[in-house]
mmCIF file of C-alpha atoms in Angstrom:
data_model
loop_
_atom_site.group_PDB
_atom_site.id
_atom_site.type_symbol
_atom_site.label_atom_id
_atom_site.label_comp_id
_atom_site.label_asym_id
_atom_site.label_seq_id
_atom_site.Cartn_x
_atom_site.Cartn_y
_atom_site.Cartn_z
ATOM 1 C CA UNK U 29 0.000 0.000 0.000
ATOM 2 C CA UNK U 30 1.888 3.299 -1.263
ATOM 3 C CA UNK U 31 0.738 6.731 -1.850
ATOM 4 C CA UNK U 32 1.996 6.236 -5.079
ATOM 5 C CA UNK U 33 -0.160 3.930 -6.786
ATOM 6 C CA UNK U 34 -3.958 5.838 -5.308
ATOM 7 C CA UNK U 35 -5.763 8.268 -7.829
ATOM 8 C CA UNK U 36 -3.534 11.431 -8.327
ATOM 9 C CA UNK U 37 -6.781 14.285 -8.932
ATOM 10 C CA UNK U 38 -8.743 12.543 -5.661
ATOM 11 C CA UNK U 39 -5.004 13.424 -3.885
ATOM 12 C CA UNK U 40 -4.589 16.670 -5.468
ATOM 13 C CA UNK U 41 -8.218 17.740 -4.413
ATOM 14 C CA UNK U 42 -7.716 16.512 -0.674
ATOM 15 C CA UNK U 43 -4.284 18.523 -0.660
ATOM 16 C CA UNK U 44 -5.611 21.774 -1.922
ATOM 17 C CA UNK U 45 -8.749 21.887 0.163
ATOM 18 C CA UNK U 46 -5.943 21.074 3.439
ATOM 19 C CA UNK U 47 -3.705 23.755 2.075
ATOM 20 C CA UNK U 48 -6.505 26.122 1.917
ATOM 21 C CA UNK U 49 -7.808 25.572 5.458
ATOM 22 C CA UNK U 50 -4.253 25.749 6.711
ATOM 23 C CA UNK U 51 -4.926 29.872 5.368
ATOM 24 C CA UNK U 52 -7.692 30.169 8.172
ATOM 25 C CA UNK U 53 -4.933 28.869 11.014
ATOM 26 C CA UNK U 54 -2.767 31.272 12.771
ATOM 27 C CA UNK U 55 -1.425 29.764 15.875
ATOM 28 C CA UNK U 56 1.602 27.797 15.672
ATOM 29 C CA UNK U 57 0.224 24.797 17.188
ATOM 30 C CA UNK U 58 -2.192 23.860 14.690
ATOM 31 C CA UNK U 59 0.015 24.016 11.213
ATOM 32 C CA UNK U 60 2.862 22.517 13.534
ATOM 33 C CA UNK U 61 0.530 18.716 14.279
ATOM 34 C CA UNK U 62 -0.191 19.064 10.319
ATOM 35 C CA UNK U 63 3.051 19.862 9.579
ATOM 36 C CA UNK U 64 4.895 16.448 11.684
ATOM 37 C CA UNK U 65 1.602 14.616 10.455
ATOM 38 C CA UNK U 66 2.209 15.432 6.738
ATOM 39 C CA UNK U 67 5.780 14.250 7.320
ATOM 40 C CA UNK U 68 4.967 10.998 8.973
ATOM 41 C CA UNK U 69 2.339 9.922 6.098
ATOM 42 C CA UNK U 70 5.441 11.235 3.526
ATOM 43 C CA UNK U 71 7.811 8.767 4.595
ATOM 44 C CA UNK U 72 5.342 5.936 6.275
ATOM 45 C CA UNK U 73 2.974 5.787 3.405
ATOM 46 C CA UNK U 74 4.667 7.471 0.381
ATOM 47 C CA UNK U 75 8.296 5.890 1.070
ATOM 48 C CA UNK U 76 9.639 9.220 0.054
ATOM 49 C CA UNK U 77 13.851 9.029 0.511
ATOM 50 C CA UNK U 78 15.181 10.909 3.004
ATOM 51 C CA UNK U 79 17.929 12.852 0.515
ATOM 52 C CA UNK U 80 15.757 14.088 -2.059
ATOM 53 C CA UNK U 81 12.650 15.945 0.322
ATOM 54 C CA UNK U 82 15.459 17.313 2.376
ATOM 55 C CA UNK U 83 17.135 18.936 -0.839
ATOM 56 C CA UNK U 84 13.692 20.208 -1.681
ATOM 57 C CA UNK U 85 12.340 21.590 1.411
ATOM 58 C CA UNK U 86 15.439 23.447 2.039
ATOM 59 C CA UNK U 87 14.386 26.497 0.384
ATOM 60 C CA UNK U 88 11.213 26.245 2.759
ATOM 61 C CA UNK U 89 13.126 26.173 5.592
ATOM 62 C CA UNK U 90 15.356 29.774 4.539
ATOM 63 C CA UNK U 91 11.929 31.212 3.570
ATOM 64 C CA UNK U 92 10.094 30.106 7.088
ATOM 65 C CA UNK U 93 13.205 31.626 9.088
ATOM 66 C CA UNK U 94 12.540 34.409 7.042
ATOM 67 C CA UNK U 95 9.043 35.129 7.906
ATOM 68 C CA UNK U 96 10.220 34.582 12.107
ATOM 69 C CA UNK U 97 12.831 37.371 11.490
ATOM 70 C CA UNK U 98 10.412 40.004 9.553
ATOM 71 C CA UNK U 99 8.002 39.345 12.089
ATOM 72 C CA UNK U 100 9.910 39.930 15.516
ATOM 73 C CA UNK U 101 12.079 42.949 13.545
ATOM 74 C CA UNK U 102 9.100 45.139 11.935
ATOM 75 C CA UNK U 103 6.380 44.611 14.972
ATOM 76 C CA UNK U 104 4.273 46.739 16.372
ATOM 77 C CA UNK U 105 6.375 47.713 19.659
ATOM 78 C CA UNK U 106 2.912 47.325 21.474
ATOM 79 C CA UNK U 107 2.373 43.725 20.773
ATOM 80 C CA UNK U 108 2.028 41.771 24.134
ATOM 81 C CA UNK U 109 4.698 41.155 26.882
ATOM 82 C CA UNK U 110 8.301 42.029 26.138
ATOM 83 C CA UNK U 111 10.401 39.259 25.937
ATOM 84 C CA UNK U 112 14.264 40.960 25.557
ATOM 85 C CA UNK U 113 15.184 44.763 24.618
ATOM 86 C CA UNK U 114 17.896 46.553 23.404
ATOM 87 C CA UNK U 115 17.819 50.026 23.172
ATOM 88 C CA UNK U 116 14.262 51.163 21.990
ATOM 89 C CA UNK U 117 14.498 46.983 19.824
ATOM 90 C CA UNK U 118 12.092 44.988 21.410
ATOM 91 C CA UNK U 119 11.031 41.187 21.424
ATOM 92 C CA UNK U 120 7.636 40.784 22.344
ATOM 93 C CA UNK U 121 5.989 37.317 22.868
ATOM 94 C CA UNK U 122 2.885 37.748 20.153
ATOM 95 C CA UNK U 123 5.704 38.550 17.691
ATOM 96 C CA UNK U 124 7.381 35.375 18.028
ATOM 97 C CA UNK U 125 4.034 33.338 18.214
ATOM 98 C CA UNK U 126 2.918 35.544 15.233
ATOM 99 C CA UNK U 127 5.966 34.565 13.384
ATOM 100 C CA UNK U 128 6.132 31.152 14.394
ATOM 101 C CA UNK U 129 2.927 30.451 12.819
ATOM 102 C CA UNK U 130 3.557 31.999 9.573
ATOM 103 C CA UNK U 131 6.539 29.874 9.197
ATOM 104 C CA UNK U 132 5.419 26.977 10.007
ATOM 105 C CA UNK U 133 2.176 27.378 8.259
ATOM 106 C CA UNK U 134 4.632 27.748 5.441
ATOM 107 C CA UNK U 135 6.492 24.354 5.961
ATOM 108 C CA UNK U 136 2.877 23.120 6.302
ATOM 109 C CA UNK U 137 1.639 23.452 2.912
ATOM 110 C CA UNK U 138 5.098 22.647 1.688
ATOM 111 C CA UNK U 139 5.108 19.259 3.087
ATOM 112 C CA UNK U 140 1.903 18.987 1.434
ATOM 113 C CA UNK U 141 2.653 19.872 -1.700
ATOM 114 C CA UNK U 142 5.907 17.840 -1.559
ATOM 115 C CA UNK U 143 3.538 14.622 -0.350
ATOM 116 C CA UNK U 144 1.938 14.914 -3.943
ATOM 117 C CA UNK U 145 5.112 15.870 -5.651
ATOM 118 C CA UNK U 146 6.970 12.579 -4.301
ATOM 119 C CA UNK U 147 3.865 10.144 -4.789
ATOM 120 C CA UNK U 148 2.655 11.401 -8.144
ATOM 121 C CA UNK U 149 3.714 10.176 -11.341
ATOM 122 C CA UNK U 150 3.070 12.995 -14.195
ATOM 123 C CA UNK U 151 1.822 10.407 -16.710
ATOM 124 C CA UNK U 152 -0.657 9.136 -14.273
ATOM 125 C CA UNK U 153 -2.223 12.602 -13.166
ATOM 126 C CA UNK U 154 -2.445 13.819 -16.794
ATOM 127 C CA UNK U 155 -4.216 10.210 -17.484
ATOM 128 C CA UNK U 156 -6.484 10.982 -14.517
ATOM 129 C CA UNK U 157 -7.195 14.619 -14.991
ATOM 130 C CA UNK U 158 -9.084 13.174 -18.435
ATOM 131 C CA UNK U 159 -11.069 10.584 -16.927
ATOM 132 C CA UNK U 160 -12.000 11.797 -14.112
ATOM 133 C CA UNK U 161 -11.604 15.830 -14.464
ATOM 134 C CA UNK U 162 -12.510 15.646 -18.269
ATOM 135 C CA UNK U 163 -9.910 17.680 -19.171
ATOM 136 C CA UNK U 164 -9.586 18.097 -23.146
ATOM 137 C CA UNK U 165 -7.315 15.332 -24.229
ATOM 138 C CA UNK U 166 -5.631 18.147 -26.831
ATOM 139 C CA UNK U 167 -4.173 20.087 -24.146
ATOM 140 C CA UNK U 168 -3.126 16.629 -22.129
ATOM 141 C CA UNK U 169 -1.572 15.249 -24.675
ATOM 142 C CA UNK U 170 0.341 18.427 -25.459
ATOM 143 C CA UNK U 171 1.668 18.939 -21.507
ATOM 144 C CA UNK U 172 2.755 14.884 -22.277
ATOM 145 C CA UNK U 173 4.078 15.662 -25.029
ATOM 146 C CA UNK U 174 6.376 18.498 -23.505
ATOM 147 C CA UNK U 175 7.050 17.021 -20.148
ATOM 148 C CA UNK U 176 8.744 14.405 -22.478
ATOM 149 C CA UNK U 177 10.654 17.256 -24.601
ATOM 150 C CA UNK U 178 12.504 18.362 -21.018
ATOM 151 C CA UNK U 179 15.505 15.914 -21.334
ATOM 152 C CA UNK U 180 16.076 16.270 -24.494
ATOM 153 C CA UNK U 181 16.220 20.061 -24.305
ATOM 154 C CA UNK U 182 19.080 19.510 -21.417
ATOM 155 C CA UNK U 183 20.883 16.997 -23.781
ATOM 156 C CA UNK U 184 20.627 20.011 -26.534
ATOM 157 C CA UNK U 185 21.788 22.210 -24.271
ATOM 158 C CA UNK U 186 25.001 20.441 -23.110
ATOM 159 C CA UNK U 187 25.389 19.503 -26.516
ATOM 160 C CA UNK U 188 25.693 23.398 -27.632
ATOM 161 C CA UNK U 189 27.579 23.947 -24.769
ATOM 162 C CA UNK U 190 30.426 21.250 -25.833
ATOM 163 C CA UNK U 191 29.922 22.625 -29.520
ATOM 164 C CA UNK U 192 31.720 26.127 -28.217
ATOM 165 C CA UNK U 193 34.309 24.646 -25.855
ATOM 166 C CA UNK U 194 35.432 22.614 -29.047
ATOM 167 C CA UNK U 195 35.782 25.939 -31.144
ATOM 168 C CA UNK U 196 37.401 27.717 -28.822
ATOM 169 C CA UNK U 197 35.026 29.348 -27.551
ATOM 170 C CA UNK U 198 34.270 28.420 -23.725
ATOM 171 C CA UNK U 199 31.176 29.865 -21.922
ATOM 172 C CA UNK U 200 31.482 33.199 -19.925
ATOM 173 C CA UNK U 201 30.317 32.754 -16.151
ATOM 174 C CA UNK U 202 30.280 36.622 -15.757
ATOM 175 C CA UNK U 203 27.900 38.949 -15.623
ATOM 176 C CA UNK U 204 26.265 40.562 -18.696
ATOM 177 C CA UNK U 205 28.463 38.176 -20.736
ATOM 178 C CA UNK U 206 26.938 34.830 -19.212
ATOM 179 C CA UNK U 207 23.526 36.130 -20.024
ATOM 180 C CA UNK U 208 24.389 37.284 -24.125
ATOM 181 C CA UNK U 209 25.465 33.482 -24.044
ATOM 182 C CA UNK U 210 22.895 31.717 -22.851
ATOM 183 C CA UNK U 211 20.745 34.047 -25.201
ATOM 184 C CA UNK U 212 22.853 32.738 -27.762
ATOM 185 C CA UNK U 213 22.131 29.028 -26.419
ATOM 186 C CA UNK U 214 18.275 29.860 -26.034
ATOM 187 C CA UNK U 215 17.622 30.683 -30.214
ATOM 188 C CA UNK U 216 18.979 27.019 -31.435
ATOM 189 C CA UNK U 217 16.725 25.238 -28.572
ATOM 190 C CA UNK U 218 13.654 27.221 -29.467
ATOM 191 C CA UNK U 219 13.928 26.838 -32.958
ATOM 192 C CA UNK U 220 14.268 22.904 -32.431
ATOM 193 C CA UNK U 221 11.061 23.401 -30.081
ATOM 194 C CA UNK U 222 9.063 24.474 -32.559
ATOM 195 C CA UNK U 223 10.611 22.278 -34.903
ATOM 196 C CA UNK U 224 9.483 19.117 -32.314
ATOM 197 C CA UNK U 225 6.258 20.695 -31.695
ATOM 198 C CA UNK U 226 4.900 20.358 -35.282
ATOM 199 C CA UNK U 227 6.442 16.933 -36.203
ATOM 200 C CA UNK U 228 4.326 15.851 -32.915
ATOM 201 C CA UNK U 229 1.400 17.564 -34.127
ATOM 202 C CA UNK U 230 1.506 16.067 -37.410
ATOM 203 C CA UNK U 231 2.333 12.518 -36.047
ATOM 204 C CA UNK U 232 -0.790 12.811 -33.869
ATOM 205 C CA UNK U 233 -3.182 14.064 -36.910
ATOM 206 C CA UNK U 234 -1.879 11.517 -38.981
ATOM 207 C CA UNK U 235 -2.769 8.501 -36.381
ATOM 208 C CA UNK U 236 -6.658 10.134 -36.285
ATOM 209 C CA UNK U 237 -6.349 12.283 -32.971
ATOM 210 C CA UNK U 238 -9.019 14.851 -33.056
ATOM 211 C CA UNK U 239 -9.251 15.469 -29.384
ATOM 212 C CA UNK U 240 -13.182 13.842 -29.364
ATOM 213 C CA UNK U 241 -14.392 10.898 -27.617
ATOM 214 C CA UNK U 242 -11.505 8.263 -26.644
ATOM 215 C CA UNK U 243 -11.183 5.377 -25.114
ATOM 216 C CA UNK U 244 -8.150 4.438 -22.828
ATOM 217 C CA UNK U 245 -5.336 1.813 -22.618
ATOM 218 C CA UNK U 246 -4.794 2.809 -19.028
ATOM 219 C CA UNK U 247 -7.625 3.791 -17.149
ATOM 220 C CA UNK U 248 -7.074 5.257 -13.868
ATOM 221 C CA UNK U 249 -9.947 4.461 -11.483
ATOM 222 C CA UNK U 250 -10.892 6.156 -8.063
ATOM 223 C CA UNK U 251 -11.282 3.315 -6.029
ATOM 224 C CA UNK U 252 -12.338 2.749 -1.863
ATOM 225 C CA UNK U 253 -8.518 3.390 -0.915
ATOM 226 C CA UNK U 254 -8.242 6.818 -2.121
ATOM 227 C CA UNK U 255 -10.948 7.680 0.561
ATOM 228 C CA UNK U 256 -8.607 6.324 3.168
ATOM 229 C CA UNK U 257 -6.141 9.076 1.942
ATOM 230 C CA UNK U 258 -8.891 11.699 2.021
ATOM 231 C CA UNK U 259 -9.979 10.401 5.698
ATOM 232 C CA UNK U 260 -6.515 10.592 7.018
ATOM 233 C CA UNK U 261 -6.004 14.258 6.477
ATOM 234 C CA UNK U 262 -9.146 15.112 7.465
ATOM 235 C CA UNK U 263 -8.315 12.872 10.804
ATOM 236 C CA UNK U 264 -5.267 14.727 11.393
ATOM 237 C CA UNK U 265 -6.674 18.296 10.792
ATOM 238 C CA UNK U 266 -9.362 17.175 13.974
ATOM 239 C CA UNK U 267 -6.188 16.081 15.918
ATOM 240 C CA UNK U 268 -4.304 19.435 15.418
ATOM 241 C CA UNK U 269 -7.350 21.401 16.229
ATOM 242 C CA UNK U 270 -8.311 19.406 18.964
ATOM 243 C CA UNK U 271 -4.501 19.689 20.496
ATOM 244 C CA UNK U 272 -4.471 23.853 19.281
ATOM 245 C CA UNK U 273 -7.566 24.001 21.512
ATOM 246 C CA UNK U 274 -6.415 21.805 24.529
ATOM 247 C CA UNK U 275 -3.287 23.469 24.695
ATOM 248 C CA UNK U 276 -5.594 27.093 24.670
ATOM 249 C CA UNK U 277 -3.313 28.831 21.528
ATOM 250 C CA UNK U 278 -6.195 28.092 18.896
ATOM 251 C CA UNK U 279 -6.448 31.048 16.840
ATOM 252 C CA UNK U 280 -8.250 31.225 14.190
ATOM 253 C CA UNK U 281 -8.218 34.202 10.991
ATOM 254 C CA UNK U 282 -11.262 36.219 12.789
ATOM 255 C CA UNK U 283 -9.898 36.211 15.975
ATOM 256 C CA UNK U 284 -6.739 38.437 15.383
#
């Protein structure tokens, strides 16, 4: 049983209606139980690696520290008990609880978001958002299409790149320079974009594809299980309300 293998659009609805709510929370208690909860079902149910979420929630964490320092430097200096001063700088307690919820309502939804990031396969949610979204199998198709194009535009790319070091003609890692040659780079990739883009679009009006009615090799169904995803979250929003109250710092968007 993995994350990985239960309907992507029932798991991106569940994760954006939880991300949404999280906007209504601001005491630090309450994003922090969804935030170790989110965590727990990433690695216990998704078998996420360890390596790869930490490389990716890194920038979280810099932006989350970020929101605790604004917050204690630009308060209001009458806002609650002072905690330490220097000179007419102050740290007062509602700043830090202020800040602490920001940030961590910020990790919050970015464990989420990483959750369906990790346990998604594009393929799969493109697949889904037809059958079960009825998106228009044109524009799915086309996102395939160009989620596919990605590696070969990076094997282009290193390909122009050892094309110059071979004439002589290494690329500049300064300033305005670095930027005329990667302009340079850019022309040759977007010309062989478009070039890609109507060879695909003529392979897939030759084989009959019209963007009507369809029938699918894969079908991706929304079964009992995904319910158990939906149930989960839900569960563990009620726990972190039910702790935010207990532990009296429930605060809700209103009560500010």
């Amino acid at each position: 049983m993995n994350l990985s293998h239960y309907n992507p659009s029932v798991k991106a609805a569940v994760i954006i209606v939880a991300v949404l709510c999280l906007a209504f929370f601001f005491d630090p208690v309450t994003p922090a139980i969804v935030f170790v909860g989110t965590v727990v079902l990433t690695f216990v149910w998704g078998k996420v690696p360890l390596k790869p979420w930490l490389l990716m929630m890194s920038p979280f964490l810099f932006i989350a520290v970020g929101y605790v320092w604004t917050t204690i430097v630009f308060a209001k200096p009458s806002d609650g008990p002072v905690l330490w001063q220097m000179g007419s700088f102050a740290v007062t307690l509602d700043a830090v609880l202020r800040g602490c919820a920001l940030s961590i309502r910020v990790l919050a939804v970015a464990s989420l978001s990483l959750l369906f990031a990790f346990t998604t396969d594009a393929t799969k949610l493109l697949l889904s958002l037809m059958q079960q979204c009825r998106l228009s199998p044109k524009l799915a198709y086309g996102i395939m299409a160009g989620y596919r194009f990605l590696p070969l535009f990076k094997d282009e790319w290193k390909t122009l790149q050892n094309a110059r070091r071979v004439r002589g003609m290494g690329a500049s890692k300064r300033g305005i320079s670095s930027l005329f040659t990667a302009f340079q780079d850019a022309i040759p990739l977007l010309a062989s974009a478009v070039r890609r883009a109507e060879q695909t679009a003529m392979a897939m009006e030759s084989k009959g594809f019209t963007g009507g009615a369809r029938t699918f090799y894969h079908e991706v169904n929304v079964t009992m299980k995904d319910s158990w995803f939906a149930g989960a979250i839900v569960l563990l929003f009620v726990l972190a309300i039910a702790i935010s109250m207990w532990t009296g710092m429930f605060t809700l968007f209103g009560d500010l």
